[in-house]
Amino acid sequence: MTAQIIDGAKIAADIRNRVKQEAADLKAQRGIVPGLATVLVGDNPASHAYVRSKRKACAELGLASFGHELAKETTQAEVIALVRLLSGDPQVHGILVQLPLPAHISEEAVLSEVALEKDVDGFNPINIGKLGMKNRMPSFAPCTPSGVIELLDRCGAKIEGAHAVVLGRSNIVGLPVSLLLLGRNATVTVCHSRTQDIAAVTRQADILVAAIGKTRFVTAGMVKPGAVVIDVGINEVPDATKRSGKRLVGDVDFDGVKEVAGAITPVPGGVGPMTIAMLMQNTLTAAKSRAVGSKE
Amino acid sequence: MTAQIIDGAKIAADIRNRVKQEAADLKAQRGIVPGLATVLVGDNPASHAYVRSKRKACAELGLASFGHELAKETTQAEVIALVRLLSGDPQVHGILVQLPLPAHISEEAVLSEVALEKDVDGFNPINIGKLGMKNRMPSFAPCTPSGVIELLDRCGAKIEGAHAVVLGRSNIVGLPVSLLLLGRNATVTVCHSRTQDIAAVTRQADILVAAIGKTRFVTAGMVKPGAVVIDVGINEVPDATKRSGKRLVGDVDFDGVKEVAGAITPVPGGVGPMTIAMLMQNTLTAAKSRAVGSKE
């Protein structure tokens, strides 16, 4: 049996189309254009590429974006001053601080300054805390983890009561996706580099989320037949057939695992496109919340 | 084989003795008396009993306590005003808001007002968020979960690399203890009422933490031989031999499980005494941090 291939590119496009339509409605009906401010410190090429993609998505969907690029020598106090300014700017509905920040700046100190109602990346520690707690709702959940949940829902996976195994416990993927799965009533196991006999654990997973950053780490023998496998990994491997000399692969051995799993995301074209789609959706939601707030 | 019985009463007494000694030193050397403010709203008899025990412990250990008892009709704004006042009071090093609060008051709104450096209960959502995140340190971890970790350490359990299974995901025990175990590099599985075949999961546990609130839920057949079993449950059962007509039992069938487990906490006398001991330790730590701060 070959697994259902979960088409993240198509699902992301659906979400983007809906955001585009709703943004147009919001503008027509209320004169509000959802606005995303991006804060980028330093000259990390990958970070610049990410921010470009996010601003491009805004332009395509009819959202405003406000790019703030700061030199790598910028002080923490200056970054915080900017974040506070944006937190108070009525044209800005969402604030995205591109990570990582230069080493001399505390991520925690900066992220804590993002107004909760504009925290479209969901990384303010208060929002992470609420993510895990019963009867508390974060204003926003982080985009990649939300994208994982969206893919599970769209492919028909039953989360409640399922045993979900998450490989990796990073602040931006592994931890928040674990908390989201727990909130959806999965039994959740978090594995990491110190886990003993990891294959014995992953083989129990009805839902397996790989976010461990190791090329093709998950092999067919580690997967329960019929499991839903979500691959968050993005790793470069050499490929002489490509002009760039390399290509992207995930944390899952796709070719092997697709013969065992019930459903699986490819890399690229699986989780990747979801991150920006969820960011756009969160920014729209932030603008709509403001619109409701201002009506009252 | 009969399990090692983990003597929480003795371990708690050790911690209290050390806190008492260090508090005396702090007073002698710096003239600082650690102070705990308790905030109690309404007339829940159990809450009154808990606060009395905490204030009694302060008195026994040479800590100051400042009791604030408010009528059940007190508004949320009034409770918040008090918490802000205490957050700014230099005699108060720790603030404990006794839960639950009356239904018309938002726990989240009140707990968010507790100054982080005085959050000796560790329930400010920022502290819960940091508890789960890499490279972030909460100012304090919640007392019962910290007590569980302390018991594990004192009985010689190896947490790193162990498979820890936590039954229950409450904000005050299950969730934070799961995050603490993850931070100590255990592989962590969180189970709850929606978990399928819970016995199959618990039988894998090297460390089993029961915080599910069901009388003698964990039976011998659910426990791996040699596992360390920590029982957080406190349930009343009828007992005609007692003058009160009842006695306390845990979430674990102690008599059966002690024949299988490698180590086990009794109820009472296991986790119970640790909560107040950790609260006293956190209050001392808060006072010492202030002392260091004021020296600079």
XYZ file of C-alpha atoms in Angstrom:
592
model
C 0.000 0.000 0.000
C 1.277 3.430 -0.812
C 0.433 6.287 1.524
C -1.820 9.208 0.755
C 0.524 12.080 -0.092
C -0.573 15.157 1.830
C -0.338 18.059 -0.587
C 0.795 20.947 1.597
C 1.285 23.211 -1.388
C -2.360 22.828 -2.403
C -3.687 23.165 1.157
C -1.553 26.278 1.690
C -2.863 27.716 -1.591
C -6.448 27.108 -0.424
C -5.751 28.954 2.814
C -4.045 31.808 0.993
C -6.992 32.155 -1.399
C -9.413 32.336 1.489
C -7.246 34.911 3.292
C -7.067 36.958 0.081
C -10.850 36.942 -0.304
C -11.471 37.796 3.339
C -8.869 40.564 3.278
C -10.608 42.051 0.243
C -13.954 41.862 2.057
C -12.490 43.505 5.151
C -11.121 46.329 3.057
C -14.364 46.789 1.117
C -16.625 46.629 4.150
C -14.551 48.281 6.849
C -11.733 50.037 5.037
C -9.181 47.992 6.977
C -6.061 46.568 5.315
C -4.390 43.886 7.471
C -0.801 44.948 8.086
C 2.232 42.852 9.023
C 5.407 44.485 10.348
C 8.599 42.469 9.900
C 11.647 43.105 12.064
C 14.933 41.782 10.745
C 18.235 42.379 12.541
C 21.552 41.647 10.859
C 22.487 40.159 7.519
C 21.783 36.437 7.769
C 20.964 35.504 4.137
C 18.426 32.833 5.120
C 16.602 35.289 7.378
C 16.499 37.842 4.567
C 15.067 35.212 2.213
C 12.377 34.233 4.745
C 11.317 37.815 5.328
C 11.211 38.453 1.566
C 8.902 35.443 1.137
C 6.614 36.639 3.891
C 6.384 40.156 2.490
C 5.818 38.769 -1.001
C 2.936 36.681 0.338
C 1.446 39.804 1.928
C 1.602 41.622 -1.405
C -0.023 38.712 -3.239
C -2.876 38.465 -0.735
C -3.646 42.173 -0.428
C -2.072 42.595 3.012
C 0.189 45.547 3.800
C 3.686 44.804 5.014
C 6.093 47.129 6.763
C 9.690 45.981 6.587
C 12.137 47.079 9.257
C 15.734 46.060 8.639
C 18.265 46.882 11.308
C 22.043 46.596 11.234
C 23.544 43.679 13.118
C 25.120 46.122 15.606
C 21.695 47.394 16.693
C 21.345 47.278 20.469
C 18.701 45.295 22.254
C 17.219 48.521 23.597
C 16.826 49.840 20.034
C 15.078 46.645 18.879
C 12.760 46.776 21.874
C 11.997 50.431 21.208
C 10.991 49.525 17.645
C 8.818 46.591 18.795
C 7.064 48.872 21.273
C 6.451 51.452 18.560
C 4.952 48.775 16.308
C 2.889 47.403 19.200
C 1.243 50.817 19.405
C 0.924 51.482 15.650
C -2.732 51.119 14.542
C -1.741 50.220 10.960
C 0.212 47.217 12.221
C -1.969 44.215 13.118
C 0.787 41.620 13.274
C 4.455 41.827 14.308
C 6.981 39.272 13.135
C 10.455 39.351 14.671
C 12.570 37.154 12.409
C 14.644 34.681 14.406
C 17.422 34.085 15.181
C 18.436 37.472 16.536
C 22.153 38.331 16.826
C 23.761 36.770 19.896
C 23.981 40.053 21.851
C 20.177 40.407 21.836
C 17.943 38.347 24.127
C 15.150 36.742 22.104
C 13.108 36.438 25.242
C 13.430 40.118 26.099
C 12.397 41.180 22.593
C 9.585 38.648 22.100
C 8.079 39.558 25.472
C 7.554 43.097 24.113
C 5.368 42.019 21.209
C 1.789 43.065 22.041
C -0.161 39.853 22.656
C -2.892 40.788 20.179
C -0.227 41.334 17.494
C 1.832 38.242 18.298
C 1.031 36.496 14.992
C 4.099 34.283 15.383
C 2.871 33.121 18.814
C 6.318 33.348 20.399
C 5.603 35.726 23.265
C 6.306 33.468 26.307
C 2.829 34.253 27.640
C 1.294 32.750 24.513
C 3.496 29.645 24.762
C 2.427 29.237 28.404
C -1.253 29.535 27.520
C -0.826 27.071 24.669
C -0.183 24.304 27.164
C -2.677 25.285 29.826
C -6.259 24.170 30.173
C -8.922 26.842 29.823
C -6.417 29.388 28.528
C -6.303 30.482 24.927
C -3.189 32.009 23.425
C -3.945 34.930 21.108
C -2.046 33.010 18.405
C -0.305 29.661 18.091
C 3.066 29.499 16.297
C 2.720 29.161 12.527
C 4.586 25.944 11.706
C 2.939 23.959 14.540
C -0.486 25.331 13.526
C 0.307 24.280 9.972
C 1.017 20.738 11.178
C -2.382 20.568 12.905
C -4.095 21.980 9.816
C -2.493 19.283 7.636
C -3.638 16.579 10.056
C -7.186 17.915 10.010
C -7.289 18.250 6.232
C -6.019 14.704 5.616
C -8.724 13.328 7.886
C -6.477 12.185 10.727
C -8.274 11.674 14.033
C -6.207 13.499 16.648
C -8.340 12.894 19.746
C -7.334 9.655 21.437
C -4.508 9.061 18.964
C -0.985 8.415 20.205
C 1.068 11.252 18.756
C 4.843 10.999 18.920
C 6.821 14.193 18.357
C 10.518 13.939 17.511
C 12.214 17.103 18.692
C 11.391 19.649 21.384
C 12.474 22.980 19.933
C 10.807 26.183 21.070
C 9.533 26.904 17.574
C 8.242 23.480 16.498
C 8.582 20.452 18.784
C 7.352 21.970 22.053
C 4.422 23.997 20.673
C 3.239 21.205 18.346
C 3.278 18.826 21.340
C 1.161 21.252 23.338
C -1.280 21.744 20.452
C -1.667 17.969 20.039
C -2.252 17.611 23.774
C -4.871 20.364 23.585
C -6.602 18.325 20.878
C -6.707 15.334 23.256
C -3.973 13.196 21.732
C -1.793 11.097 24.019
C 1.533 12.793 23.370
C 5.081 11.471 23.659
C 7.997 13.852 23.150
C 11.260 12.231 21.996
C 14.659 13.844 21.555
C 18.356 13.112 21.356
C 18.400 11.479 24.810
C 15.518 9.091 24.096
C 16.422 5.405 24.423
C 15.317 2.991 21.661
C 13.538 5.710 19.729
C 12.264 3.247 17.091
C 10.300 1.361 19.742
C 8.573 4.622 20.621
C 7.915 5.855 17.088
C 6.455 2.475 16.094
C 3.602 3.153 18.527
C 2.662 6.424 16.878
C -0.671 6.841 15.147
C 0.599 10.334 14.324
C 4.331 10.901 13.941
C 5.735 14.421 13.707
C 9.426 14.605 12.802
C 11.117 17.886 13.724
C 14.546 16.718 14.731
C 16.712 18.181 11.957
C 18.361 14.925 10.885
C 18.330 13.895 7.254
C 16.060 10.896 6.576
C 16.211 9.914 10.255
C 12.813 8.189 10.247
C 12.950 4.968 8.252
C 10.194 2.538 7.292
C 10.985 0.199 10.177
C 10.269 3.011 12.653
C 6.721 3.596 11.434
C 3.501 1.782 12.366
C 1.582 0.654 9.289
C -1.123 3.197 8.497
C 0.352 6.003 10.622
C 0.118 9.642 9.560
C 3.648 11.018 9.179
C 4.287 14.763 9.164
C 7.821 15.763 8.182
C 8.882 19.187 9.440
C 12.556 18.691 8.559
C 14.321 20.746 5.920
C 17.825 19.433 5.246
C 20.137 20.039 2.299
C 21.784 17.074 0.610
C 24.186 17.083 -2.357
C 22.515 16.325 -5.698
C 24.685 16.398 -8.833
C 21.605 16.410 -11.072
C 20.573 19.846 -9.775
C 22.071 23.086 -11.043
C 22.576 24.201 -7.433
C 24.322 20.900 -6.690
C 21.933 20.204 -3.808
C 18.319 19.569 -2.925
C 16.076 19.584 0.144
C 15.023 16.459 1.990
C 13.141 15.990 5.227
C 13.719 14.150 8.494
C 11.811 11.199 7.012
C 13.013 8.724 4.404
C 10.061 9.522 2.175
C 10.512 6.761 -0.398
C 10.701 4.024 2.208
C 8.135 5.372 4.680
C 5.439 6.061 2.068
C 5.160 2.288 1.594
C 4.227 1.850 5.278
C 2.441 5.021 6.363
C -1.230 5.766 5.792
C -0.504 9.378 4.887
C 2.701 11.381 4.595
C 3.884 14.891 3.763
C 6.595 15.330 1.124
C 9.577 17.672 1.433
C 9.388 20.122 -0.210
C 5.689 20.783 -0.646
C 4.427 19.485 2.700
C 4.756 21.499 5.906
C 6.957 24.177 4.311
C 4.268 26.157 2.473
C 1.986 26.013 5.508
C 4.126 28.281 7.690
C 3.580 31.394 5.603
C -0.070 30.496 4.945
C -0.715 30.322 8.709
C 1.172 33.605 9.230
C -1.089 35.278 6.672
C -4.153 33.759 8.337
C -3.011 34.938 11.776
C -2.419 38.474 10.464
C -5.900 38.532 8.947
C -7.355 37.264 12.231
C -5.500 39.988 14.142
C -6.923 42.647 11.819
C -10.444 41.233 12.097
C -10.216 41.142 15.909
C -9.206 44.779 15.851
C -12.123 45.560 13.543
C -14.522 43.895 15.988
C -12.874 45.678 18.899
C -13.206 49.083 17.250
C -16.881 48.531 16.550
C -17.701 48.146 20.203
C 10.409 -7.775 45.888
C 8.957 -4.914 47.826
C 9.589 -1.378 46.599
C 11.656 1.233 48.356
C 9.127 3.501 50.110
C 10.004 7.114 49.356
C 9.617 8.983 52.614
C 8.275 12.362 51.539
C 7.674 13.433 55.114
C 11.352 12.959 55.973
C 12.608 14.604 52.760
C 10.260 17.547 53.299
C 11.512 17.848 56.883
C 15.127 17.935 55.609
C 14.270 20.730 53.218
C 12.396 22.662 55.875
C 15.332 22.348 58.273
C 17.704 23.668 55.654
C 15.362 26.563 54.836
C 15.067 27.375 58.549
C 18.841 27.464 58.940
C 19.389 29.570 55.827
C 16.601 31.968 56.789
C 18.273 32.439 60.182
C 21.605 33.102 58.452
C 19.994 35.606 56.087
C 18.457 37.447 59.002
C 21.692 37.433 61.026
C 23.930 38.468 58.147
C 21.728 40.820 56.150
C 18.803 41.651 58.405
C 16.370 40.212 55.855
C 13.383 38.110 56.896
C 11.872 36.235 53.931
C 8.206 37.183 53.664
C 5.313 35.356 52.038
C 2.036 37.117 51.320
C -1.013 34.886 51.014
C -4.124 36.017 49.164
C -7.296 34.117 49.909
C -10.652 35.072 48.403
C -13.902 33.602 49.704
C -14.705 31.011 52.320
C -13.752 27.639 50.817
C -12.840 25.590 53.925
C -10.139 23.576 52.106
C -8.490 26.778 50.840
C -8.530 28.219 54.361
C -6.916 25.044 55.678
C -4.190 25.155 52.989
C -3.379 28.788 53.685
C -3.266 28.106 57.431
C -0.775 25.281 56.849
C 1.411 27.492 54.687
C 1.419 30.332 57.221
C 2.105 27.863 60.024
C 5.106 26.555 58.091
C 6.380 30.126 57.677
C 6.146 30.668 61.425
C 7.973 27.411 62.181
C 10.796 28.233 59.775
C 11.324 31.876 60.767
C 9.693 33.344 57.661
C 7.236 36.220 57.894
C 3.784 35.728 56.459
C 1.224 38.337 55.585
C -2.294 36.969 55.309
C -4.842 38.757 53.152
C -8.352 37.361 53.349
C -10.964 38.872 51.099
C -14.725 38.326 51.017
C -16.054 36.134 48.245
C -17.823 39.153 46.712
C -14.492 40.947 46.172
C -14.179 42.169 42.589
C -11.427 41.085 40.234
C -10.176 44.673 40.114
C -9.814 44.703 43.904
C -7.873 41.441 43.924
C -5.602 42.722 41.161
C -5.059 45.983 43.056
C -3.949 43.974 46.111
C -1.612 41.762 44.060
C -0.030 44.868 42.519
C 0.431 46.406 45.947
C 2.130 43.219 47.179
C 4.249 43.065 44.017
C 5.660 46.429 45.017
C 5.982 45.785 48.764
C 9.664 45.313 49.727
C 8.778 43.180 52.781
C 7.020 40.666 50.555
C 9.364 38.287 48.719
C 6.780 35.739 47.618
C 3.112 36.059 46.694
C 0.773 33.101 46.892
C -2.712 33.465 45.449
C -4.656 30.500 46.795
C -6.592 28.726 44.042
C -9.336 28.240 43.093
C -10.582 31.816 42.962
C -14.353 32.472 42.939
C -15.905 31.939 39.502
C -16.358 35.667 38.780
C -12.593 36.264 38.950
C -10.255 35.258 36.124
C -7.335 33.248 37.507
C -5.307 34.159 34.481
C -5.880 37.892 34.922
C -4.871 37.762 38.589
C -1.891 35.410 38.228
C -0.490 37.515 35.378
C -0.176 40.403 37.858
C 2.113 38.539 40.269
C 5.596 40.023 39.873
C 7.754 37.356 38.227
C 10.439 37.566 40.910
C 7.776 36.988 43.587
C 5.904 34.226 41.731
C 6.846 31.519 44.263
C 3.924 29.383 43.111
C 5.198 29.536 39.512
C 1.723 30.067 38.054
C 2.242 33.316 36.176
C 1.655 32.200 32.542
C 5.067 33.632 31.597
C 6.726 31.243 34.040
C 4.733 28.274 32.707
C 5.791 29.215 29.169
C 9.441 29.430 30.146
C 9.218 26.115 31.971
C 8.733 24.335 28.664
C 11.124 26.330 26.540
C 14.779 25.646 25.877
C 17.247 28.211 27.141
C 14.594 29.981 29.194
C 14.456 29.762 32.950
C 11.265 30.475 34.857
C 11.859 32.451 38.040
C 10.121 29.614 39.911
C 8.604 26.255 39.039
C 5.278 25.284 40.629
C 5.676 23.684 44.063
C 4.033 20.265 43.714
C 5.777 19.474 40.397
C 9.116 20.647 41.846
C 8.439 18.402 44.814
C 7.949 15.438 42.471
C 11.327 16.089 40.824
C 12.976 16.468 44.226
C 11.581 13.087 45.344
C 12.878 11.461 42.148
C 16.324 12.929 42.695
C 16.442 11.949 46.363
C 15.429 8.331 45.718
C 18.186 7.998 43.138
C 15.989 7.765 40.052
C 17.783 8.536 36.791
C 15.568 10.990 34.937
C 17.707 11.637 31.847
C 16.879 9.109 29.140
C 14.131 7.507 31.223
C 10.656 7.103 29.800
C 8.437 9.148 32.101
C 4.685 8.720 31.815
C 2.507 11.389 33.420
C -1.152 10.625 34.073
C -3.071 13.892 34.012
C -2.452 17.250 32.374
C -3.733 19.806 34.871
C -2.297 23.304 34.927
C -1.036 22.853 38.465
C 0.493 19.366 38.317
C 0.319 17.292 35.122
C 1.426 19.906 32.608
C 4.231 21.522 34.623
C 5.625 18.191 35.856
C 5.701 16.982 32.236
C 7.641 20.085 31.205
C 10.075 19.703 34.130
C 10.717 16.050 33.232
C 11.270 17.036 29.597
C 13.705 19.707 30.731
C 15.583 16.993 32.618
C 15.863 15.012 29.366
C 13.296 12.309 30.028
C 11.239 10.984 27.142
C 7.818 12.143 28.287
C 4.356 10.770 27.524
C 1.300 12.631 28.781
C -1.832 10.516 29.274
C -5.332 11.644 30.194
C -8.977 10.655 30.079
C -8.941 10.317 26.281
C -5.909 8.013 26.181
C -6.582 4.612 24.606
C -5.277 1.484 26.383
C -3.669 3.479 29.149
C -2.209 0.349 30.800
C -0.148 -0.394 27.680
C 1.355 3.091 27.999
C 1.973 3.064 31.748
C 3.653 -0.365 31.547
C 6.423 1.306 29.526
C 7.168 3.870 32.211
C 10.488 3.892 34.022
C 9.008 6.794 35.972
C 5.248 6.954 36.470
C 3.620 10.094 37.877
C -0.067 9.697 38.741
C -1.979 12.976 38.980
C -5.323 12.023 37.578
C -7.547 12.306 40.656
C -8.980 8.779 40.546
C -8.853 6.574 43.629
C -6.393 3.672 43.246
C -6.506 4.012 39.454
C -3.004 2.598 38.917
C -2.914 -1.108 39.694
C 0.009 -3.536 39.794
C -0.660 -4.778 36.268
C -0.148 -1.264 34.899
C 3.364 -0.912 36.303
C 6.675 -2.082 34.853
C 8.703 -4.083 37.375
C 11.239 -1.786 39.008
C 9.572 1.479 37.957
C 9.585 4.538 40.204
C 5.984 5.474 40.997
C 5.096 8.939 42.288
C 1.529 9.311 43.502
C 0.213 12.888 43.481
C -3.400 11.883 44.076
C -5.273 12.776 47.254
C -8.665 11.095 47.409
C -10.962 10.505 50.367
C -12.397 7.049 50.925
C -14.763 5.884 53.683
C -12.999 4.152 56.589
C -15.120 3.012 59.527
C -12.019 2.443 61.667
C -11.225 6.199 61.658
C -12.911 8.691 63.924
C -13.553 10.947 60.910
C -15.073 8.003 59.062
C -12.686 8.478 56.139
C -9.059 8.400 55.124
C -6.878 9.606 52.281
C -5.626 7.375 49.481
C -3.776 8.175 46.284
C -4.276 7.531 42.583
C -2.160 4.390 42.989
C -3.175 1.080 44.580
C -0.246 1.260 46.985
C -0.481 -2.236 48.446
C -0.522 -3.922 45.051
C 1.908 -1.656 43.228
C 4.579 -1.718 45.948
C 5.118 -5.407 45.123
C 6.041 -4.496 41.504
C 7.597 -1.030 41.605
C 11.214 -0.303 42.445
C 10.267 2.739 44.516
C 6.947 4.314 45.431
C 5.549 7.233 47.400
C 2.853 6.569 50.002
C -0.281 8.670 50.483
C -0.228 10.421 52.849
C 3.439 11.120 53.517
C 4.736 11.155 49.936
C 4.243 14.122 47.618
C 1.887 15.926 49.997
C 4.467 17.320 52.455
C 6.711 18.387 49.581
C 4.400 21.111 48.282
C 4.750 23.350 51.323
C 8.460 22.518 51.664
C 9.081 23.692 48.087
C 6.986 26.818 48.698
C 9.147 27.658 51.702
C 12.288 27.005 49.649
C 11.032 29.228 46.811
C 10.217 32.027 49.239
C 13.717 31.806 50.726
C 15.216 31.833 47.226
C 13.159 34.924 46.346
C 14.435 36.702 49.454
C 18.034 35.714 48.739
C 17.769 36.921 45.122
C 16.530 40.239 46.435
C 19.408 40.353 48.893
C 21.904 39.800 46.072
C 20.096 42.364 43.948
C 20.217 44.991 46.669
C 23.938 44.480 47.211
C 24.756 45.426 43.651
